[in-house]
mmCIF file of C-alpha atoms in Angstrom:
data_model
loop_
_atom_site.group_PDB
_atom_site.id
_atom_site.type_symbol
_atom_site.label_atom_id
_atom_site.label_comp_id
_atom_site.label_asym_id
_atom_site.label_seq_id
_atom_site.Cartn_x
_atom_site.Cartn_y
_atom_site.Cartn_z
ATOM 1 C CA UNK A 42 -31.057 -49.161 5.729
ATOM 2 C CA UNK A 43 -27.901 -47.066 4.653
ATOM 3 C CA UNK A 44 -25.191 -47.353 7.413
ATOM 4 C CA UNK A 45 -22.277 -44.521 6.444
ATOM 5 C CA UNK A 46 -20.499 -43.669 3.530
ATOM 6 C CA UNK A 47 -16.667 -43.382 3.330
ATOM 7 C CA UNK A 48 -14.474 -41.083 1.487
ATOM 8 C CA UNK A 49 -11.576 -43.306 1.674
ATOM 9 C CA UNK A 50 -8.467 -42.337 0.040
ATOM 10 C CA UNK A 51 -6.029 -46.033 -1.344
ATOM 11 C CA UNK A 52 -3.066 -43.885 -1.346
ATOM 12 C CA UNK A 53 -2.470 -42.630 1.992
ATOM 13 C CA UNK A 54 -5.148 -45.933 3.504
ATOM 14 C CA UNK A 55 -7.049 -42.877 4.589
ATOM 15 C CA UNK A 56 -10.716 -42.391 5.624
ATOM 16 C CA UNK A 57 -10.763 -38.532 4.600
ATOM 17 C CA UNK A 58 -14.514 -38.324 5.944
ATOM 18 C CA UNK A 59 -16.953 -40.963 6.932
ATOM 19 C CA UNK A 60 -21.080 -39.804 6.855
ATOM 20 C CA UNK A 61 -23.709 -40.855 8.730
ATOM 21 C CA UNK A 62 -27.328 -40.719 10.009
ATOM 22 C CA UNK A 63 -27.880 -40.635 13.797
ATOM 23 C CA UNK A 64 -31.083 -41.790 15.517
ATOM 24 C CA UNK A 65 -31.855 -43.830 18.905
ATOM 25 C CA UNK A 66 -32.677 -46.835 16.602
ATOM 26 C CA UNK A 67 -28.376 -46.971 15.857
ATOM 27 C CA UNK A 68 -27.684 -47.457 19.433
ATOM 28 C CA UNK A 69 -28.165 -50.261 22.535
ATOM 29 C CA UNK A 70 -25.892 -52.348 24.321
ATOM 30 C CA UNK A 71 -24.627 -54.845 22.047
ATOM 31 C CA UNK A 72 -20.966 -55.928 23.238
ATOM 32 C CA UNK A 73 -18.241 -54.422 21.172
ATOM 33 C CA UNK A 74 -16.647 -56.548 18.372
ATOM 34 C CA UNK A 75 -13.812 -58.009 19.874
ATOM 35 C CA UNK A 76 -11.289 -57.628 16.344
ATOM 36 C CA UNK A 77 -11.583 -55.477 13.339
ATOM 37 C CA UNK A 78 -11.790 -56.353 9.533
ATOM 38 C CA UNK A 79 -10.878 -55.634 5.978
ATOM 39 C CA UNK A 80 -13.383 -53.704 3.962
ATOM 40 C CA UNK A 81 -14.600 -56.415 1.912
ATOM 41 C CA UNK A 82 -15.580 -53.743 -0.918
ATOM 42 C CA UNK A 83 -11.824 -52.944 -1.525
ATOM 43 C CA UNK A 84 -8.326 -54.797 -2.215
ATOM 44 C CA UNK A 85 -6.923 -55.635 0.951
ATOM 45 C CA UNK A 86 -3.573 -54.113 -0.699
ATOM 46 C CA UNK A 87 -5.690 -50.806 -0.828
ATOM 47 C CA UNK A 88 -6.203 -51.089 3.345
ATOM 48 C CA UNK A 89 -3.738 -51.348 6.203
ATOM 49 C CA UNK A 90 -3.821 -54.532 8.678
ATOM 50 C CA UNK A 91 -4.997 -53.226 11.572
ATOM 51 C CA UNK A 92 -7.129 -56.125 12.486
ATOM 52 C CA UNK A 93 -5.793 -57.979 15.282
ATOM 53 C CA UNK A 94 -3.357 -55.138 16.667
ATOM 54 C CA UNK A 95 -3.281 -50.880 16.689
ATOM 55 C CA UNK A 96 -1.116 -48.572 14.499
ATOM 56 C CA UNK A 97 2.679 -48.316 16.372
ATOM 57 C CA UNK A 98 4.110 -44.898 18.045
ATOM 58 C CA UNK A 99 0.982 -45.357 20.702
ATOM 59 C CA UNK A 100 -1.534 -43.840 18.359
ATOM 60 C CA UNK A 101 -4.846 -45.633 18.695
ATOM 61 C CA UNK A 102 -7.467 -47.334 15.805
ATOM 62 C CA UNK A 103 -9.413 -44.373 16.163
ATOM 63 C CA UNK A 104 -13.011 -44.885 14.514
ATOM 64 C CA UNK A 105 -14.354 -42.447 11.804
ATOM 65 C CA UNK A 106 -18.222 -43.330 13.031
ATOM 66 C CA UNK A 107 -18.016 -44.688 16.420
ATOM 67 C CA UNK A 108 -19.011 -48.176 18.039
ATOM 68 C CA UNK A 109 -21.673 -46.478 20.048
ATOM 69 C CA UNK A 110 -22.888 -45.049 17.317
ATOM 70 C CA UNK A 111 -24.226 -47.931 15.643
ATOM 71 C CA UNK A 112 -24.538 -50.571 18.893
ATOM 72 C CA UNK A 113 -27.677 -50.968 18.323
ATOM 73 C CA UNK A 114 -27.707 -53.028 14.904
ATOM 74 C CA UNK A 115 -25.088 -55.691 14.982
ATOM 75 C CA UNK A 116 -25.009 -56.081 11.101
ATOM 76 C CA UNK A 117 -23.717 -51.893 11.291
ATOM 77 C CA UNK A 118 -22.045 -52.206 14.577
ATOM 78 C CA UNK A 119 -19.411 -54.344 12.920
ATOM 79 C CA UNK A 120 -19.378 -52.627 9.856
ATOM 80 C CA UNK A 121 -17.511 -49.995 11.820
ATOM 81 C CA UNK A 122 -14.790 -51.887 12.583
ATOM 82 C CA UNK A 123 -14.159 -52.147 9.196
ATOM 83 C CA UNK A 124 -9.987 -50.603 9.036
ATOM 84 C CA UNK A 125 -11.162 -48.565 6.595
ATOM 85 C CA UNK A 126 -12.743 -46.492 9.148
ATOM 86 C CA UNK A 127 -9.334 -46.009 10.920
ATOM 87 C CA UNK A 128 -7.255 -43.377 10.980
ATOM 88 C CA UNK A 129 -4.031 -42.656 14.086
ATOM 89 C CA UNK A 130 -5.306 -41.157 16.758
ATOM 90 C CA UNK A 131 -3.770 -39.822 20.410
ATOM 91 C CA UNK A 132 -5.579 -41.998 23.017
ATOM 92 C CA UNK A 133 -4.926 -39.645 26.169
ATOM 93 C CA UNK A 134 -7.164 -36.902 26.340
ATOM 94 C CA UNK A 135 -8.417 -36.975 23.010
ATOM 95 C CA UNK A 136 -9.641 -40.279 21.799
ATOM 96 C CA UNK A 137 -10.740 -41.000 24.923
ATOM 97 C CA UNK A 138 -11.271 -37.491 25.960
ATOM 98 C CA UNK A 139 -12.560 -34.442 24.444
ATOM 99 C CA UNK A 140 -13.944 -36.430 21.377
ATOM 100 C CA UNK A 141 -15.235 -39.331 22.821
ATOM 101 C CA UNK A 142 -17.303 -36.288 25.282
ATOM 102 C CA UNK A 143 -18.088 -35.056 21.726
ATOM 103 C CA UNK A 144 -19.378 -38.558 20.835
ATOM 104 C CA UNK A 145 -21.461 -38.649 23.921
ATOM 105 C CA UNK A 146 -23.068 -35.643 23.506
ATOM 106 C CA UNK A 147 -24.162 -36.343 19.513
ATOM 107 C CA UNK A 148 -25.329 -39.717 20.977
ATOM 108 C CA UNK A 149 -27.667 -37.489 23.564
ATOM 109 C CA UNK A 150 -29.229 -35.395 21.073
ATOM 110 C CA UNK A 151 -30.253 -38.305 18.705
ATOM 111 C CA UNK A 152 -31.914 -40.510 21.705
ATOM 112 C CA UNK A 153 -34.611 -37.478 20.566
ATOM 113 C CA UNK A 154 -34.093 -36.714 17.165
ATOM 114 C CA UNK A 155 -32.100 -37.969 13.966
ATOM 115 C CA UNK A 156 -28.981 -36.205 13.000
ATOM 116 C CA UNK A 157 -26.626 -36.024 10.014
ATOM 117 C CA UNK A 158 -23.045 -36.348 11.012
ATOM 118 C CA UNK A 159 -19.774 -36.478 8.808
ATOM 119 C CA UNK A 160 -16.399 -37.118 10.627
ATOM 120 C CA UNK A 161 -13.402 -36.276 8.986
ATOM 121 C CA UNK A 162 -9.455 -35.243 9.152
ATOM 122 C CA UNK A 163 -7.432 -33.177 7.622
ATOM 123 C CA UNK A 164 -3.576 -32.805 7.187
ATOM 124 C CA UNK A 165 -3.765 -28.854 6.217
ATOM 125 C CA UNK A 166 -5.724 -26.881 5.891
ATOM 126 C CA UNK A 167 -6.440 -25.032 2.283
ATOM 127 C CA UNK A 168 -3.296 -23.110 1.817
ATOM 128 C CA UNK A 169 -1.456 -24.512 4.766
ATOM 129 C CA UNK A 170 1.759 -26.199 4.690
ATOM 130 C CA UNK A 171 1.939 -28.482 7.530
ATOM 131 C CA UNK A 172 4.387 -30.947 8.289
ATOM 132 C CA UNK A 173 2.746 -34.502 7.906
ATOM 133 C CA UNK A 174 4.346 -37.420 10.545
ATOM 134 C CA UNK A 175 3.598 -40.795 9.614
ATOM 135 C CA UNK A 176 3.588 -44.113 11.245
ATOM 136 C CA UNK A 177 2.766 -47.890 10.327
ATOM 137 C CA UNK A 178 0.319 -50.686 11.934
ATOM 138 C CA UNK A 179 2.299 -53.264 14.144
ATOM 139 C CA UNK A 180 1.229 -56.109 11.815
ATOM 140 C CA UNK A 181 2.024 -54.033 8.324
ATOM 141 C CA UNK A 182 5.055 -51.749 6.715
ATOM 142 C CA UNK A 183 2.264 -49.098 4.962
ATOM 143 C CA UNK A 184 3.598 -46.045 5.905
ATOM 144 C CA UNK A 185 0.186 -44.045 7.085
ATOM 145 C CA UNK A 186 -0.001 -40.020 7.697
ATOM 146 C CA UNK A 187 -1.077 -38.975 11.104
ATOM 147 C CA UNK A 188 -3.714 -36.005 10.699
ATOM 148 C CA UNK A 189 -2.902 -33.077 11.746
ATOM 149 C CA UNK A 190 -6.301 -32.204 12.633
ATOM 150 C CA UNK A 191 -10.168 -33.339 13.025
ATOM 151 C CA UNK A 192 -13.320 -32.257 12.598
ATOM 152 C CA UNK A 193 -17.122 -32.979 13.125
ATOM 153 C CA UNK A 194 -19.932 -31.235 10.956
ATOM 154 C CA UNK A 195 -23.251 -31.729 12.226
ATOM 155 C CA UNK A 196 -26.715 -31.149 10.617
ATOM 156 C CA UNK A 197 -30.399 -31.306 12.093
ATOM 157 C CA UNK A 198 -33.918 -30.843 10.068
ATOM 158 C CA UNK A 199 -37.092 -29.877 10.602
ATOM 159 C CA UNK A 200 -39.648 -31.379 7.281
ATOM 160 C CA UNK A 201 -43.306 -30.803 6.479
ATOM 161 C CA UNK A 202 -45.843 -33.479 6.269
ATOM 162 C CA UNK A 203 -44.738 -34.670 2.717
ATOM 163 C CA UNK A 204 -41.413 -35.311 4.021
ATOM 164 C CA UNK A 205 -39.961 -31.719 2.811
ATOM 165 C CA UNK A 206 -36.963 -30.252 4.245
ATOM 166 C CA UNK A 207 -38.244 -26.906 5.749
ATOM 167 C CA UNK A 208 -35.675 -25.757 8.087
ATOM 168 C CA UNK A 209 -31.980 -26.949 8.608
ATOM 169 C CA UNK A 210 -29.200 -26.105 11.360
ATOM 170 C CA UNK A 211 -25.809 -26.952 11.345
ATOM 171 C CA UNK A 212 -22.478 -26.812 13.590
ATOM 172 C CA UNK A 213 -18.953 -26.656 12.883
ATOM 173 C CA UNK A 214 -16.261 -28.782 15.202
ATOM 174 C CA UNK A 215 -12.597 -28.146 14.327
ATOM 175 C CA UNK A 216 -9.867 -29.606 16.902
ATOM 176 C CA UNK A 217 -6.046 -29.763 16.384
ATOM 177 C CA UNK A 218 -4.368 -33.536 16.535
ATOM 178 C CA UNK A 219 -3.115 -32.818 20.100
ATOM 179 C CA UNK A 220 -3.979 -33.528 24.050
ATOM 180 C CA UNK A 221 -7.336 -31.182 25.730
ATOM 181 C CA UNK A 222 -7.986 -30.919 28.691
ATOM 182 C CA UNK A 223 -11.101 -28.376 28.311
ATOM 183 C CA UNK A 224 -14.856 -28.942 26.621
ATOM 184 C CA UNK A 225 -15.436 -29.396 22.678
ATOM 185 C CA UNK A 226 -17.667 -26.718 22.848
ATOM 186 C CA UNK A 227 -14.916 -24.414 22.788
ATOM 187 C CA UNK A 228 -13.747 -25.308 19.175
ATOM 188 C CA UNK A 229 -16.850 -24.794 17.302
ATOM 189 C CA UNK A 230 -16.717 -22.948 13.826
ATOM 190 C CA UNK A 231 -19.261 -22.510 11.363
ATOM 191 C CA UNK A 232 -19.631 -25.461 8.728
ATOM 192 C CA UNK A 233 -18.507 -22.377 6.250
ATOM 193 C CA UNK A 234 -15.242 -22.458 7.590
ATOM 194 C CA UNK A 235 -14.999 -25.900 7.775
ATOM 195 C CA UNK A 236 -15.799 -26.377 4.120
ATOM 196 C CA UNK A 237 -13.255 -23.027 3.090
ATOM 197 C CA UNK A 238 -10.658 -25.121 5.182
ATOM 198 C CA UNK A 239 -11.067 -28.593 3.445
ATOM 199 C CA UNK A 240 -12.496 -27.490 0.355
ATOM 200 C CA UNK A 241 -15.679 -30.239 0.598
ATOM 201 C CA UNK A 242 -19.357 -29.148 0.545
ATOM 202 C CA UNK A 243 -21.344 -30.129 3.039
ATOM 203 C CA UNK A 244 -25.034 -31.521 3.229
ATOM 204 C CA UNK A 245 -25.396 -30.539 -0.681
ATOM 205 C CA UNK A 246 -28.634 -31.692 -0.625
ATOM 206 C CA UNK A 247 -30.229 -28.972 1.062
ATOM 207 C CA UNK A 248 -31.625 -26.139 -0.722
ATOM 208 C CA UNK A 249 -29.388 -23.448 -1.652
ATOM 209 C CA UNK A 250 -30.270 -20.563 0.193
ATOM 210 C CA UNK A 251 -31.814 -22.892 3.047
ATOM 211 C CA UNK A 252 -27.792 -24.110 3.416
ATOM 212 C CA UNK A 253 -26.272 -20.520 2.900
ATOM 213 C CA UNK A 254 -28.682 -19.706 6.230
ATOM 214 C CA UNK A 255 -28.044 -22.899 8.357
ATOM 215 C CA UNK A 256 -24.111 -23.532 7.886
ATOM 216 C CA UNK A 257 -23.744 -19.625 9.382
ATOM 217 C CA UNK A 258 -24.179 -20.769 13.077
ATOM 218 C CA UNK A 259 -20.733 -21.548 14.939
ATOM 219 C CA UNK A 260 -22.828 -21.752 18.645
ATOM 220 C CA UNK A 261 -23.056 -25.511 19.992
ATOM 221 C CA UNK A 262 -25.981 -23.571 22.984
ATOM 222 C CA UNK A 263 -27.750 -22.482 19.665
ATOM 223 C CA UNK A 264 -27.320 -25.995 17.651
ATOM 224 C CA UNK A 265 -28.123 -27.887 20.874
ATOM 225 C CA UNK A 266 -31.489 -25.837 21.339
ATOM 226 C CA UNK A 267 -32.702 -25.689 18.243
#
């Protein structure tokens, strides 16, 4: 069963966007990994030692695709402690804040149906100049950029008998690399913007005209319910 795919970028030891199914099968109660690993698929010059200790200037190991995304299948579940699924992120009130709440509610909707999911940062958006910090791991010198911002795209389905995509929907999730103290659902944005912003196409797959349609929406009430 395919677990996620990463975008993962050697020169800056940079997850640009990890992508991922979501169903209740994915998640349960296994006990999180105690350490994290190389990537075994890449040079462990092309990866940043993050496995026994975090990144330094207080920024956390924050995951790509999340542990409770995938604690249902051990095999996966450690697969995303992989450091290539690691980027610097602020713990207080965001990791474990407004986008772990994200998390959470993704996790809800696929307890009842499967979603599509890709993660990703950003350091500027297209046409932006932003200033990039960086920082290193405790146990390496790699100098790593801190995004300056991150972003959730989110897709749901409806197929015909044959297995046929017949209807899609899709939400937008663009947040700023700094503290909240408010709900997610107040930085929504079409996945339109999103892609104009990165310059990526999302969920390519999908019929033309049925993706023109579903990547419109920027309402999390209208995702949610649909």
């Amino acid at each position: 069963e395919r677990n996620y795919a990463v975008f993962y970028d050697t020169e800056t030891y940079t997850p640009l966007w990890v992508a991922y199914p979501l169903a209740a099968h994915h998640m349960g109660t296994l006990k999180r990994p105690s350490g994290w690993d190389y990537n075994p698929q890449l040079s462990t010059s092309d990866q940043v030692n993050l496995c026994s200790h975090s990144y330094n200037d207080d920024y956390s190991r924050g995951h790509l695709i999340p542990n409770a995304s995938r604690n249902g299948n051990r095999e996966m579940q450690v697969q995303t402690f992989y450091v290539t699924n690691s980027v610097p992120q602020i713990q207080n009130k965001f990791n474990g804040g407004i986008w772990q709440r994200l998390e959470s509610a993704l996790q809800g909707i696929a307890q009842q149906e499967t979603i599509y999911i890709v993660t990703g940062v950003a350091f500027q958006k297209q046409g932006e100049s932003c200033e990039v910090r960086y920082t290193t791991a405790k146990d390496d010198t790699k100098r790593v950029p801190v995004p300056n911002y991150f972003y959730k795209v989110v897709l749901k389905v409806k197929s015909d008998a044959q297995g046929n995509i017949t209807d899609a929907s899709t939400v937008g999730l663009w947040f700023e690399h700094r503290t909240y103290s408010d709900s997610f659902e107040n930085y929504t944005v079409s996945v339109n913007q999103i892609e104009e912003w990165t310059g990526f196409d999302y969920f390519p797959s999908l019929d033309d005209e049925l993706e023109a349609r579903a990547e419109k929406n920027s309402s999390w009430k209208v995702f949610k319910a649909w």
